[in-house]
Tab-separated table of C-alpha atoms in Angstrom:
chain	number	residue	atom	x	y	z
K	1	MET	CA	0.270	0.160	-0.122
K	2	ARG	CA	1.149	3.208	-1.406
K	3	ILE	CA	0.499	5.516	1.685
K	4	THR	CA	2.432	8.912	0.770
K	5	ARG	CA	1.946	8.741	-3.158
K	6	ARG	CA	-1.830	8.234	-3.452
K	7	LEU	CA	-2.806	10.593	0.074
K	8	VAL	CA	-0.838	13.353	-1.183
K	9	MET	CA	-1.434	13.291	-4.979
K	10	ALA	CA	-5.350	12.952	-4.023
K	11	GLY	CA	-5.344	15.882	-1.309
K	12	LEU	CA	-3.391	19.052	-2.340
K	13	ALA	CA	-6.285	20.139	-4.970
K	14	ALA	CA	-7.072	22.238	-2.275
K	15	ALA	CA	-10.159	24.596	-2.805
K	16	PRO	CA	-8.980	28.252	-2.709
K	17	ALA	CA	-9.109	29.585	1.306
K	18	ALA	CA	-12.465	31.890	0.713
K	19	ALA	CA	-14.261	28.292	0.915
K	20	ALA	CA	-12.567	27.129	4.153
K	21	ARG	CA	-13.110	30.012	5.268
K	22	ALA	CA	-16.794	30.381	4.661
K	23	ALA	CA	-17.826	27.633	6.499
K	24	ALA	CA	-20.085	27.664	9.141
K	25	TRP	CA	-17.414	27.151	12.035
K	26	PRO	CA	-18.429	27.472	15.764
K	27	GLN	CA	-18.194	31.158	17.265
K	28	ARG	CA	-15.507	29.404	19.829
K	29	PRO	CA	-12.069	27.800	20.021
K	30	VAL	CA	-11.561	25.004	18.574
K	31	ARG	CA	-10.443	22.074	19.936
K	32	LEU	CA	-7.938	19.157	18.906
K	33	ILE	CA	-7.797	16.851	21.019
K	34	VAL	CA	-4.187	14.542	21.370
K	35	PRO	CA	-4.933	11.197	23.213
K	36	TYR	CA	-1.127	10.947	24.394
K	37	PRO	CA	1.332	13.262	26.359
K	38	PRO	CA	2.781	16.934	25.306
K	39	GLY	CA	6.220	16.225	23.471
K	40	GLY	CA	5.246	13.068	21.444
K	41	PRO	CA	5.182	13.152	17.464
K	42	THR	CA	1.162	13.111	17.346
K	43	ASP	CA	1.065	16.172	19.657
K	44	LEU	CA	3.757	18.134	17.882
K	45	LEU	CA	1.968	17.544	14.380
K	46	ALA	CA	-1.151	18.621	15.729
K	47	ARG	CA	0.421	21.873	17.532
K	48	VAL	CA	2.092	22.617	14.128
K	49	LEU	CA	-1.179	22.635	12.671
K	50	ALA	CA	-3.257	24.505	15.066
K	51	GLN	CA	-1.082	27.445	14.967
K	52	ARG	CA	-1.463	27.757	11.003
K	53	LEU	CA	-5.248	27.006	10.911
K	54	GLY	CA	-5.695	29.362	13.668
K	55	GLU	CA	-3.797	32.057	11.460
K	56	ASP	CA	-5.899	31.064	8.436
K	57	LEU	CA	-9.431	30.497	10.003
K	58	PRO	CA	-11.161	33.436	12.475
K	59	GLN	CA	-11.055	31.230	15.807
K	60	PRO	CA	-8.312	30.040	17.341
K	61	PHE	CA	-7.768	26.197	17.447
K	62	VAL	CA	-6.191	24.797	20.705
K	63	VAL	CA	-4.342	21.100	21.459
K	64	GLU	CA	-6.111	19.435	24.085
K	65	ASN	CA	-4.048	16.316	25.814
K	66	ARG	CA	-6.269	13.728	27.209
K	67	THR	CA	-3.898	10.771	27.457
K	68	GLY	CA	-4.220	7.478	28.826
K	69	ALA	CA	-5.384	3.737	28.166
K	70	ALA	CA	-3.496	3.960	24.948
K	71	GLY	CA	-4.565	6.744	23.608
K	72	ALA	CA	-8.611	5.228	24.110
K	73	ILE	CA	-9.506	8.123	26.840
K	74	GLY	CA	-8.751	11.213	24.338
K	75	SER	CA	-10.000	9.429	21.288
K	76	GLU	CA	-13.826	8.162	23.682
K	77	ALA	CA	-13.769	12.052	24.437
K	78	ALA	CA	-13.409	12.852	21.114
K	79	ALA	CA	-16.010	10.633	20.180
K	80	ARG	CA	-18.644	11.217	22.547
K	81	ALA	CA	-18.091	15.278	21.896
K	82	ALA	CA	-20.616	17.156	19.867
K	83	PRO	CA	-20.475	17.475	16.145
K	84	ASP	CA	-20.674	20.724	15.632
K	85	GLY	CA	-17.017	21.376	14.323
K	86	ALA	CA	-15.812	22.546	17.820
K	87	THR	CA	-13.966	19.409	18.139
K	88	PHE	CA	-11.672	17.323	16.338
K	89	LEU	CA	-9.310	14.344	17.389
K	90	VAL	CA	-5.819	13.936	15.991
K	91	ASN	CA	-4.239	10.292	16.164
K	92	ALA	CA	-1.723	8.077	14.418
K	93	SER	CA	-2.263	4.929	12.810
K	94	ALA	CA	-2.764	3.269	16.477
K	95	HIS	CA	-6.796	4.362	16.048
K	96	VAL	CA	-6.932	1.829	13.716
K	97	ILE	CA	-4.531	-1.222	15.473
K	98	VAL	CA	-5.711	-0.855	19.064
K	99	PRO	CA	-9.102	-1.462	18.288
K	100	HIS	CA	-7.774	-5.201	17.358
K	101	LEU	CA	-5.972	-5.634	20.758
K	102	GLN	CA	-8.141	-4.398	23.608
K	103	ARG	CA	-11.897	-3.878	24.448
K	104	LEU	CA	-12.414	-0.075	24.080
K	105	PRO	CA	-15.797	2.265	24.986
K	106	TYR	CA	-15.927	3.661	21.109
K	107	ASP	CA	-15.965	2.168	17.836
K	108	PRO	CA	-12.993	3.638	15.572
K	109	LEU	CA	-15.227	3.418	12.211
K	110	ALA	CA	-18.508	3.769	13.519
K	111	ASP	CA	-18.221	6.498	16.052
K	112	PHE	CA	-16.391	9.166	13.811
K	113	GLU	CA	-16.145	11.111	10.461
K	114	PRO	CA	-12.834	10.555	9.053
K	115	VAL	CA	-11.664	14.003	7.749
K	116	THR	CA	-7.667	13.658	6.313
K	117	ALA	CA	-4.613	12.391	6.693
K	118	ILE	CA	-2.003	14.919	7.756
K	119	ALA	CA	1.252	13.481	7.689
K	120	ALA	CA	3.482	10.003	7.387
K	121	VAL	CA	6.678	9.485	9.126
K	122	PRO	CA	8.672	6.564	7.749
K	123	LEU	CA	10.250	3.970	10.152
K	124	MET	CA	13.928	2.714	10.056
K	125	LEU	CA	15.550	-0.566	11.301
K	126	VAL	CA	17.803	0.139	13.474
K	127	VAL	CA	20.215	-2.099	15.556
K	128	THR	CA	22.675	-1.926	18.718
K	129	ASN	CA	26.188	-1.761	17.417
K	130	GLY	CA	27.166	-4.811	19.096
K	131	LEU	CA	25.001	-7.111	17.124
K	132	PRO	CA	27.348	-8.256	14.198
K	133	VAL	CA	25.191	-7.358	11.457
K	134	HIS	CA	25.183	-4.852	8.912
K	135	SER	CA	22.267	-5.412	6.454
K	136	VAL	CA	18.374	-6.988	6.817
K	137	GLN	CA	19.816	-10.351	4.885
K	138	GLU	CA	22.246	-10.713	7.898
K	139	LEU	CA	19.981	-9.706	10.658
K	140	ILE	CA	17.737	-12.563	8.814
K	141	ALA	CA	20.739	-15.087	8.731
K	142	TYR	CA	21.790	-14.051	12.814
K	143	ALA	CA	17.934	-14.441	13.858
K	144	ARG	CA	17.500	-17.865	12.239
K	145	ALA	CA	20.667	-18.838	13.963
K	146	ASN	CA	19.621	-17.623	16.921
K	147	PRO	CA	15.760	-18.399	17.245
K	148	GLY	CA	14.533	-16.512	20.271
K	149	ARG	CA	17.596	-14.686	21.450
K	150	LEU	CA	16.840	-11.447	19.662
K	151	SER	CA	14.763	-8.425	21.328
K	152	TYR	CA	12.754	-5.812	19.384
K	153	ALA	CA	11.997	-3.219	21.231
K	154	SER	CA	8.978	-0.834	20.096
K	155	SER	CA	7.488	2.736	21.677
K	156	SER	CA	4.088	1.514	22.222
K	157	GLN	CA	2.413	-1.884	22.666
K	158	GLY	CA	0.235	-1.753	19.327
K	159	GLY	CA	1.419	1.250	17.363
K	160	ALA	CA	3.030	0.860	13.942
K	161	PRO	CA	6.527	0.439	14.979
K	162	HIS	CA	5.542	-2.918	17.182
K	163	LEU	CA	3.809	-4.340	14.130
K	164	ALA	CA	6.602	-3.465	11.937
K	165	GLY	CA	8.393	-5.919	13.994
K	166	GLU	CA	5.974	-8.415	13.578
K	167	LEU	CA	5.979	-7.836	10.153
K	168	PHE	CA	9.123	-8.174	9.461
K	169	LYS	CA	9.006	-11.545	11.845
K	170	ARG	CA	6.423	-12.961	9.312
K	171	MET	CA	8.351	-12.048	6.401
K	172	ALA	CA	11.389	-12.734	6.735
K	173	GLY	CA	10.561	-16.142	9.006
K	174	VAL	CA	12.621	-15.282	12.425
K	175	ASP	CA	11.768	-15.407	15.946
K	176	MET	CA	12.625	-12.038	18.106
K	177	LEU	CA	10.847	-11.150	21.194
K	178	HIS	CA	8.775	-8.298	21.655
K	179	VAL	CA	9.554	-5.359	24.149
K	180	PRO	CA	7.432	-2.746	24.588
K	181	TYR	CA	8.315	0.910	26.163
K	182	ARG	CA	6.531	4.079	26.996
K	183	GLY	CA	7.686	5.604	23.503
K	184	SER	CA	11.121	6.489	22.067
K	185	GLY	CA	12.673	8.089	24.255
K	186	HIS	CA	12.356	5.136	26.911
K	187	ALA	CA	13.581	2.455	24.399
K	188	LEU	CA	16.334	3.961	22.621
K	189	PRO	CA	18.858	4.184	25.434
K	190	ASP	CA	17.949	0.384	26.363
K	191	LEU	CA	19.085	-0.139	22.067
K	192	ILE	CA	22.357	1.792	22.593
K	193	ALA	CA	23.277	0.187	25.925
K	194	GLY	CA	22.856	-3.111	24.005
K	195	ASN	CA	20.010	-4.501	26.754
K	196	VAL	CA	17.978	-5.234	23.273
K	197	GLN	CA	19.262	-5.262	20.147
K	198	VAL	CA	16.583	-4.437	17.261
K	199	MET	CA	13.629	-1.776	17.082
K	200	PHE	CA	11.840	-0.246	14.232
K	201	ASP	CA	11.764	3.524	15.039
K	202	SER	CA	10.135	6.388	13.501
K	203	MET	CA	13.093	8.058	11.692
K	204	SER	CA	12.423	11.822	13.069
K	205	SER	CA	13.291	10.125	16.630
K	206	SER	CA	15.962	7.768	15.845
K	207	ALA	CA	17.911	9.876	13.018
K	208	ALA	CA	19.806	11.915	15.208
K	209	VAL	CA	21.471	8.542	17.413
K	210	VAL	CA	22.066	7.082	13.444
K	211	ARG	CA	23.883	9.957	12.522
K	212	ASP	CA	26.380	10.162	15.762
K	213	GLY	CA	26.995	6.530	15.460
K	214	ARG	CA	25.040	5.369	18.700
K	215	LEU	CA	22.693	2.905	16.210
K	216	ARG	CA	23.339	1.135	12.882
K	217	ALA	CA	20.483	1.418	10.390
K	218	LEU	CA	19.459	-1.374	8.220
K	219	ALA	CA	16.784	-0.264	5.917
K	220	VAL	CA	13.357	2.857	5.659
K	221	THR	CA	10.377	0.904	6.087
K	222	THR	CA	8.343	2.929	3.205
K	223	ALA	CA	7.766	2.004	-0.628
K	224	GLN	CA	10.877	4.836	-1.631
K	225	ARG	CA	14.046	5.896	-0.244
K	226	GLN	CA	14.025	8.480	1.865
K	227	PRO	CA	15.896	12.033	0.931
K	228	ALA	CA	17.410	12.388	4.851
K	229	PHE	CA	19.327	8.951	4.065
K	230	PRO	CA	19.584	8.520	0.646
K	231	ASP	CA	22.187	5.474	0.934
K	232	LEU	CA	19.494	3.560	3.322
K	233	PRO	CA	17.532	0.588	1.347
K	234	THR	CA	14.253	0.073	1.753
K	235	MET	CA	13.469	-3.050	3.198
K	236	ALA	CA	11.712	-4.243	0.028
K	237	GLU	CA	15.487	-3.338	-1.843
K	238	ALA	CA	17.046	-5.302	0.955
K	239	GLY	CA	15.236	-8.372	0.281
K	240	LEU	CA	11.845	-8.441	1.774
K	241	PRO	CA	9.480	-7.548	-1.614
K	242	GLY	CA	6.247	-6.211	-0.335
K	243	TYR	CA	7.235	-4.865	2.993
K	244	GLU	CA	5.568	-1.350	3.432
K	245	ILE	CA	4.846	0.529	6.688
K	246	ALA	CA	4.994	4.212	7.941
K	247	THR	CA	3.510	5.911	11.093
K	248	TRP	CA	0.490	7.580	9.527
K	249	TYR	CA	-1.403	10.994	11.153
K	250	GLY	CA	-4.983	11.898	10.675
K	251	ILE	CA	-7.556	13.887	11.688
K	252	TRP	CA	-11.180	12.914	12.872
K	253	ALA	CA	-14.714	14.667	14.055
K	254	PRO	CA	-17.057	12.898	16.117
K	255	GLY	CA	-19.578	10.778	14.103
K	256	GLY	CA	-22.198	12.954	13.104
K	257	THR	CA	-20.420	15.933	12.057
K	258	PRO	CA	-21.983	17.990	9.351
K	259	PRO	CA	-20.665	16.953	6.069
K	260	GLU	CA	-19.805	20.425	5.289
K	261	ILE	CA	-18.160	20.883	8.669
K	262	VAL	CA	-15.742	18.040	7.800
K	263	LEU	CA	-15.230	19.135	3.417
K	264	ALA	CA	-14.478	22.363	5.178
K	265	MET	CA	-11.936	21.088	7.554
K	266	GLN	CA	-9.836	18.831	5.257
K	267	ARG	CA	-9.481	22.303	2.820
K	268	ALA	CA	-8.215	23.926	5.699
K	269	VAL	CA	-5.569	21.338	6.386
K	270	ALA	CA	-4.903	20.690	3.165
K	271	LEU	CA	-4.602	24.879	2.519
K	272	ALA	CA	-2.443	24.762	5.859
K	273	VAL	CA	0.098	22.058	4.796
K	274	GLN	CA	1.161	23.788	1.511
K	275	ALA	CA	2.413	26.721	3.429
K	276	PRO	CA	5.944	26.997	3.214
K	277	GLU	CA	6.439	27.232	7.101
K	278	VAL	CA	4.358	24.445	8.034
K	279	ARG	CA	6.162	21.921	5.292
K	280	GLU	CA	9.849	23.337	6.924
K	281	ARG	CA	8.356	22.486	10.544
K	282	LEU	CA	6.799	19.138	9.147
K	283	ALA	CA	10.307	17.907	7.140
K	284	ALA	CA	11.958	18.857	10.666
K	285	LEU	CA	9.920	16.028	12.404
K	286	GLY	CA	10.761	13.472	9.477
K	287	ALA	CA	7.013	13.934	7.819
K	288	GLN	CA	5.563	14.092	4.748
K	289	PRO	CA	2.565	16.119	4.335
K	290	LEU	CA	-0.576	14.663	3.411
K	291	ALA	CA	-4.619	15.986	2.670
K	292	ASP	CA	-6.275	13.700	1.359
K	293	PRO	CA	-10.021	14.342	0.642
K	294	PRO	CA	-12.608	12.916	3.169
K	295	ARG	CA	-13.755	10.158	1.011
K	296	HIS	CA	-10.000	8.655	0.121
K	297	PHE	CA	-9.215	9.314	3.845
K	298	ALA	CA	-12.455	6.951	4.793
K	299	ALA	CA	-11.129	4.827	2.035
K	300	PHE	CA	-7.522	4.408	3.364
K	301	VAL	CA	-8.962	4.065	7.027
K	302	GLN	CA	-10.866	1.185	6.454
K	303	ALA	CA	-8.376	-0.403	4.483
K	304	GLU	CA	-5.817	0.057	7.006
K	305	HIS	CA	-8.057	-1.241	9.846
K	306	GLU	CA	-8.532	-4.690	7.508
K	307	ARG	CA	-4.381	-5.072	7.175
K	308	TRP	CA	-3.328	-5.110	10.706
K	309	GLY	CA	-6.425	-6.571	12.050
K	310	ARG	CA	-5.823	-9.363	9.778
K	311	LEU	CA	-1.584	-9.157	10.829
K	312	ILE	CA	-2.797	-9.108	14.288
K	313	ARG	CA	-4.921	-12.029	14.085
K	314	GLU	CA	-2.765	-14.240	12.197
K	315	ALA	CA	0.358	-13.355	14.484
K	316	GLY	CA	-1.805	-14.087	17.610
K	317	ILE	CA	-0.553	-10.894	18.765
K	318	GLY	CA	-2.342	-10.182	22.499
K	319	ALA	CA	-2.259	-7.561	24.305
K	320	GLY	CA	0.722	-8.460	26.525
K	321	GLN	CA	2.927	-8.966	23.699
């Protein structure tokens, strides 16, 4: 599934700014609920977007962090909010993954109106320097020769980095132990120290430690090579054809939000991500801007929900794995 190419091409035929301004926005601040703590990638993307939307539209946009339960607390708050355009949810691809791992008090598909994707961030396959491998094929050979002895870290249970590891295990036919952490900031020191050996991590968080030599990067997980690391092969180029995954971020409105408000929000986001300063700030986070129309984003969300649900069932992944 080509995440960035399809969504970018679908979305950047945005309506003029006047069309977004003409929408019947509520005459009060608009909340962007982020179901994770401040400082993480979802929060940072939401704040970049909120600042620009507040400049383009007549009312302020305020980021509200509602944390807990792997994003379920904030997501439920957004699902139960009045469908009047005053509240939106900003979430990552975990929005369609976590429901397959735990029972939730809301339906991630039925209780929301998909608005648009915001950005996609590539993942990198990185290993500790003490591991004697310098390519994906060498990692596969080492893992096969040492079944169950390698551990792979992830920044959360049920996030894209976790499933990137599970997808790798299944496609490469290897056995590795999953060790979830509370964010990349907690996982990277253990990886550098060699307490875990492998990690699929967001490029935005691991790039610095790869550049300064504290970790070794083997590949990127997107279909194309990334400009920030042009010599780093894709997983497909490195020997796993068809392997592709990225962390993507999107916006949802509470179910029942009028279509004209949903479309106006999408158009406002499409204009915002084309602003040079926004694109520059997203690039600094390793993010590629997206802005697809609601119907395309809805189809993408449905496909991703089915894709990762199938992998979770086939791999027998439970809440504690």
